[in-house]
Amino acid sequence: TSQPAALGEAVERLRAAGCEVVVGTCPDLGTIRPVQPPLRWLARSWSRKLALLQSQAVTAAGGCSVPIGALLGPEFASRAELFGPDRFHPSVEGYSTAVSALLPTLASAAWRLTPRTAIAVAHLPHVVNADAVTTAGAVTTAGATDVDGTDADAEQVGAARLAATRAARAARAAQAVASL
């Protein structure tokens, strides 16, 4: 079977077991600087197509997909410090950036598993209120047609979600500094 089909089967098994599933799709491999054109262009195209297929398989199986390449590709392309010393794998900051993109959807999935009470919200320290969790939402690709693996609405939701995550991270950092 293909990788997206195997991923979809794994998501189906997890969902059948009662798990919420969040998958970060293939990143934009065209952002890896040591890879030169024309291979870079092929890597970008193939990784976007794979991300679309992954997202379709995940959502068809009842999971949530986060389009890592569409959300973070431009940022990784413009910020060399997001790559580690091998210039291929993410650095600590790169992984932190990727986690920031995943976190709102992970929180939303956790929220669906937890009773919606003030106590449940207290277990999600990065969430300001219950509405923030439910509006974080999950990116789906129903009807997606573009090569990025997302439709225009999903990209806008993703960008807003990433901005909200960064703002929340900055607020937590400011609180930590203020408490010193």
Coordinates of N, CA and C in Angstrom, one line a residue, residues 33-122:
R33 N 17.8 24.1 2.0 CA 18.8 24.9 1.2 C 19.8 24.1 0.5
P34 N 20.4 23.0 1.0 CA 21.4 22.3 0.3 C 20.9 21.6 -1.0
V35 N 19.6 21.4 -1.1 CA 19.0 20.8 -2.2 C 18.8 21.9 -3.3
Q36 N 19.5 21.8 -4.4 CA 19.5 22.8 -5.4 C 18.5 22.5 -6.5
P37 N 18.1 23.6 -7.3 CA 17.2 23.4 -8.4 C 17.9 22.5 -9.5
P38 N 17.3 21.7 -10.2 CA 15.8 21.5 -10.3 C 15.3 20.5 -9.2
L39 N 16.2 19.8 -8.5 CA 15.7 18.9 -7.5 C 14.9 19.5 -6.4
R40 N 15.2 20.8 -6.1 CA 14.4 21.5 -5.1 C 13.0 21.7 -5.5
W41 N 12.8 22.0 -6.8 CA 11.5 22.2 -7.3 C 10.7 20.9 -7.3
L42 N 11.3 19.8 -7.6 CA 10.7 18.5 -7.6 C 10.3 18.1 -6.1
A43 N 11.3 18.4 -5.2 CA 11.0 18.1 -3.8 C 9.8 18.9 -3.3
R44 N 9.7 20.1 -3.7 CA 8.6 21.0 -3.3 C 7.3 20.4 -3.8
S45 N 7.3 20.1 -5.1 CA 6.1 19.6 -5.7 C 5.7 18.2 -5.1
W46 N 6.6 17.3 -5.0 CA 6.3 16.0 -4.5 C 5.8 16.1 -3.0
S47 N 6.5 16.9 -2.2 CA 6.1 17.0 -0.8 C 4.7 17.6 -0.7
R48 N 4.4 18.6 -1.5 CA 3.0 19.2 -1.5 C 2.0 18.2 -1.9
K49 N 2.3 17.4 -2.9 CA 1.3 16.4 -3.4 C 1.1 15.3 -2.3
L50 N 2.2 14.9 -1.7 CA 2.2 13.9 -0.6 C 1.3 14.5 0.6
A51 N 1.6 15.8 0.9 CA 0.8 16.4 2.0 C -0.7 16.4 1.7
L52 N -1.1 16.7 0.5 CA -2.5 16.6 0.1 C -3.1 15.2 0.2
L53 N -2.3 14.2 -0.2 CA -2.8 12.8 -0.1 C -2.9 12.4 1.3
Q54 N -1.9 12.8 2.1 CA -1.9 12.5 3.6 C -3.1 13.1 4.2
S55 N -3.4 14.4 3.9 CA -4.5 15.1 4.5 C -5.8 14.5 4.2
Q56 N -6.0 14.1 2.9 CA -7.2 13.5 2.5 C -7.4 12.1 3.2
A57 N -6.3 11.3 3.3 CA -6.4 10.0 4.0 C -6.8 10.2 5.5
V58 N -6.1 11.2 6.1 CA -6.4 11.4 7.5 C -7.8 11.9 7.8
T59 N -8.3 12.8 7.0 CA -9.6 13.4 7.2 C -10.7 12.3 6.8
A60 N -10.4 11.5 5.8 CA -11.4 10.5 5.4 C -11.5 9.4 6.5
A61 N -10.4 9.2 7.3 CA -10.4 8.3 8.4 C -10.9 8.9 9.7
G62 N -11.3 10.1 9.7 CA -11.8 10.8 10.9 C -10.8 11.5 11.7
G63 N -9.6 11.7 11.2 CA -8.6 12.4 12.0 C -8.5 13.9 11.5
C64 N -7.6 14.6 12.2 CA -7.4 16.0 11.8 C -6.0 16.2 11.2
S65 N -5.9 16.9 10.2 CA -4.6 17.2 9.6 C -4.2 18.6 9.7
V66 N -2.9 18.8 9.9 CA -2.4 20.2 10.0 C -1.4 20.3 8.9
P67 N -1.6 21.2 7.9 CA -0.8 21.3 6.7 C 0.6 22.0 7.0
I68 N 1.5 21.3 7.6 CA 2.8 21.9 8.0 C 3.5 22.6 6.9
G69 N 3.5 22.0 5.7 CA 4.2 22.7 4.6 C 3.6 24.0 4.2
A70 N 2.2 24.0 4.1 CA 1.5 25.3 3.7 C 1.7 26.3 4.8
L71 N 1.6 25.9 6.1 CA 1.7 26.9 7.2 C 3.1 27.4 7.4
L72 N 4.1 26.5 7.3 CA 5.5 26.9 7.7 C 6.5 26.9 6.6
G73 N 6.1 26.5 5.4 CA 7.1 26.5 4.3 C 7.8 27.8 4.1
P74 N 7.0 28.9 3.9 CA 7.6 30.2 3.7 C 8.5 30.7 4.9
E75 N 8.1 30.3 6.1 CA 9.0 30.7 7.2 C 10.3 29.9 7.3
F76 N 10.2 28.6 7.0 CA 11.4 27.8 6.9 C 12.3 28.3 5.8
A77 N 11.7 28.7 4.6 CA 12.5 29.1 3.5 C 13.2 30.4 3.8
S78 N 12.7 31.3 4.6 CA 13.3 32.6 4.9 C 14.1 32.6 6.1
R79 N 14.1 31.6 7.0 CA 14.8 31.6 8.2 C 15.8 30.4 8.4
A80 N 17.0 30.6 8.0 CA 18.0 29.5 8.1 C 18.1 28.9 9.5
E81 N 17.9 29.7 10.5 CA 18.1 29.3 11.9 C 17.0 28.2 12.3
L82 N 16.0 28.0 11.5 CA 15.1 27.0 11.8 C 15.6 25.6 11.4
F83 N 16.7 25.5 10.7 CA 17.4 24.3 10.4 C 18.6 24.0 11.3
G84 N 18.8 22.8 11.6 CA 20.0 22.4 12.4 C 21.3 22.4 11.7
P85 N 22.3 22.0 12.3 CA 23.7 22.0 11.7 C 23.8 21.3 10.4
D86 N 23.0 20.2 10.2 CA 23.1 19.5 8.9 C 22.3 20.2 7.8
R87 N 21.6 21.3 8.1 CA 20.9 22.1 7.2 C 19.8 21.3 6.5
F88 N 19.4 20.2 7.1 CA 18.3 19.3 6.6 C 17.2 19.2 7.6
H89 N 17.6 18.8 8.8 CA 16.6 18.6 9.9 C 16.4 19.9 10.6
P90 N 15.2 20.1 11.2 CA 14.9 21.3 12.0 C 15.8 21.4 13.2
S91 N 16.1 22.7 13.6 CA 16.8 23.0 14.8 C 15.8 22.9 15.9
V92 N 16.3 23.2 17.1 CA 15.3 23.2 18.3 C 14.3 24.3 18.0
E93 N 14.7 25.4 17.5 CA 13.7 26.5 17.2 C 12.8 26.0 16.1
G94 N 13.3 25.3 15.1 CA 12.5 24.8 14.0 C 11.4 23.8 14.5
Y95 N 11.8 22.9 15.4 CA 10.8 22.0 16.0 C 9.8 22.7 16.8
S96 N 10.3 23.8 17.6 CA 9.3 24.6 18.4 C 8.3 25.3 17.5
T97 N 8.8 25.7 16.3 CA 7.9 26.4 15.4 C 6.8 25.4 14.8
A98 N 7.3 24.2 14.5 CA 6.4 23.1 14.1 C 5.4 22.8 15.1
V99 N 5.8 22.6 16.4 CA 4.9 22.3 17.5 C 3.9 23.4 17.6
S100 N 4.3 24.7 17.5 CA 3.4 25.8 17.6 C 2.3 25.7 16.6
A101 N 2.6 25.2 15.4 CA 1.6 25.0 14.4 C 0.6 23.9 14.7
L102 N 1.1 22.8 15.4 CA 0.3 21.7 15.7 C -0.6 21.9 17.0
L103 N 0.0 22.7 17.9 CA -0.6 22.8 19.2 C -2.1 23.2 19.3
P104 N -2.6 24.2 18.5 CA -4.0 24.5 18.6 C -4.9 23.3 18.2
T105 N -4.5 22.5 17.2 CA -5.3 21.4 16.8 C -5.2 20.3 17.8
L106 N -4.1 20.1 18.4 CA -3.9 19.1 19.5 C -4.8 19.5 20.7
A107 N -4.8 20.8 21.0 CA -5.6 21.3 22.1 C -7.1 21.0 21.8
S108 N -7.5 21.3 20.6 CA -8.9 21.1 20.2 C -9.2 19.6 20.3
A109 N -8.3 18.7 19.9 CA -8.6 17.3 20.0 C -8.7 16.9 21.5
A110 N -7.8 17.4 22.3 CA -7.8 17.1 23.7 C -9.2 17.6 24.3
W111 N -9.6 18.7 23.9 CA -10.9 19.3 24.4 C -12.0 18.4 24.1
R112 N -12.0 17.8 22.9 CA -13.1 16.9 22.5 C -13.1 15.6 23.4
L113 N -12.0 15.3 24.0 CA -11.9 14.1 24.9 C -12.2 14.4 26.3
T114 N -12.2 15.7 26.7 CA -12.4 16.1 28.1 C -13.7 16.8 28.3
P115 N -14.3 16.6 29.4 CA -15.6 17.4 29.7 C -15.3 18.9 29.6
R116 N -16.2 19.6 29.1 CA -16.0 21.0 28.9 C -16.4 21.8 30.2
T117 N -15.4 21.8 31.1 CA -15.6 22.5 32.3 C -14.4 23.4 32.5
A118 N -14.5 24.3 33.5 CA -13.4 25.2 33.8 C -12.1 24.4 34.2
I119 N -12.4 23.2 34.9 CA -11.3 22.3 35.3 C -10.5 21.8 34.0
A120 N -11.3 21.5 33.0 CA -10.7 21.0 31.8 C -9.8 22.1 31.1
V121 N -10.3 23.3 31.1 CA -9.6 24.4 30.5 C -8.3 24.6 31.3
A122 N -8.3 24.4 32.6 CA -7.1 24.7 33.4 C -6.0 23.7 33.0

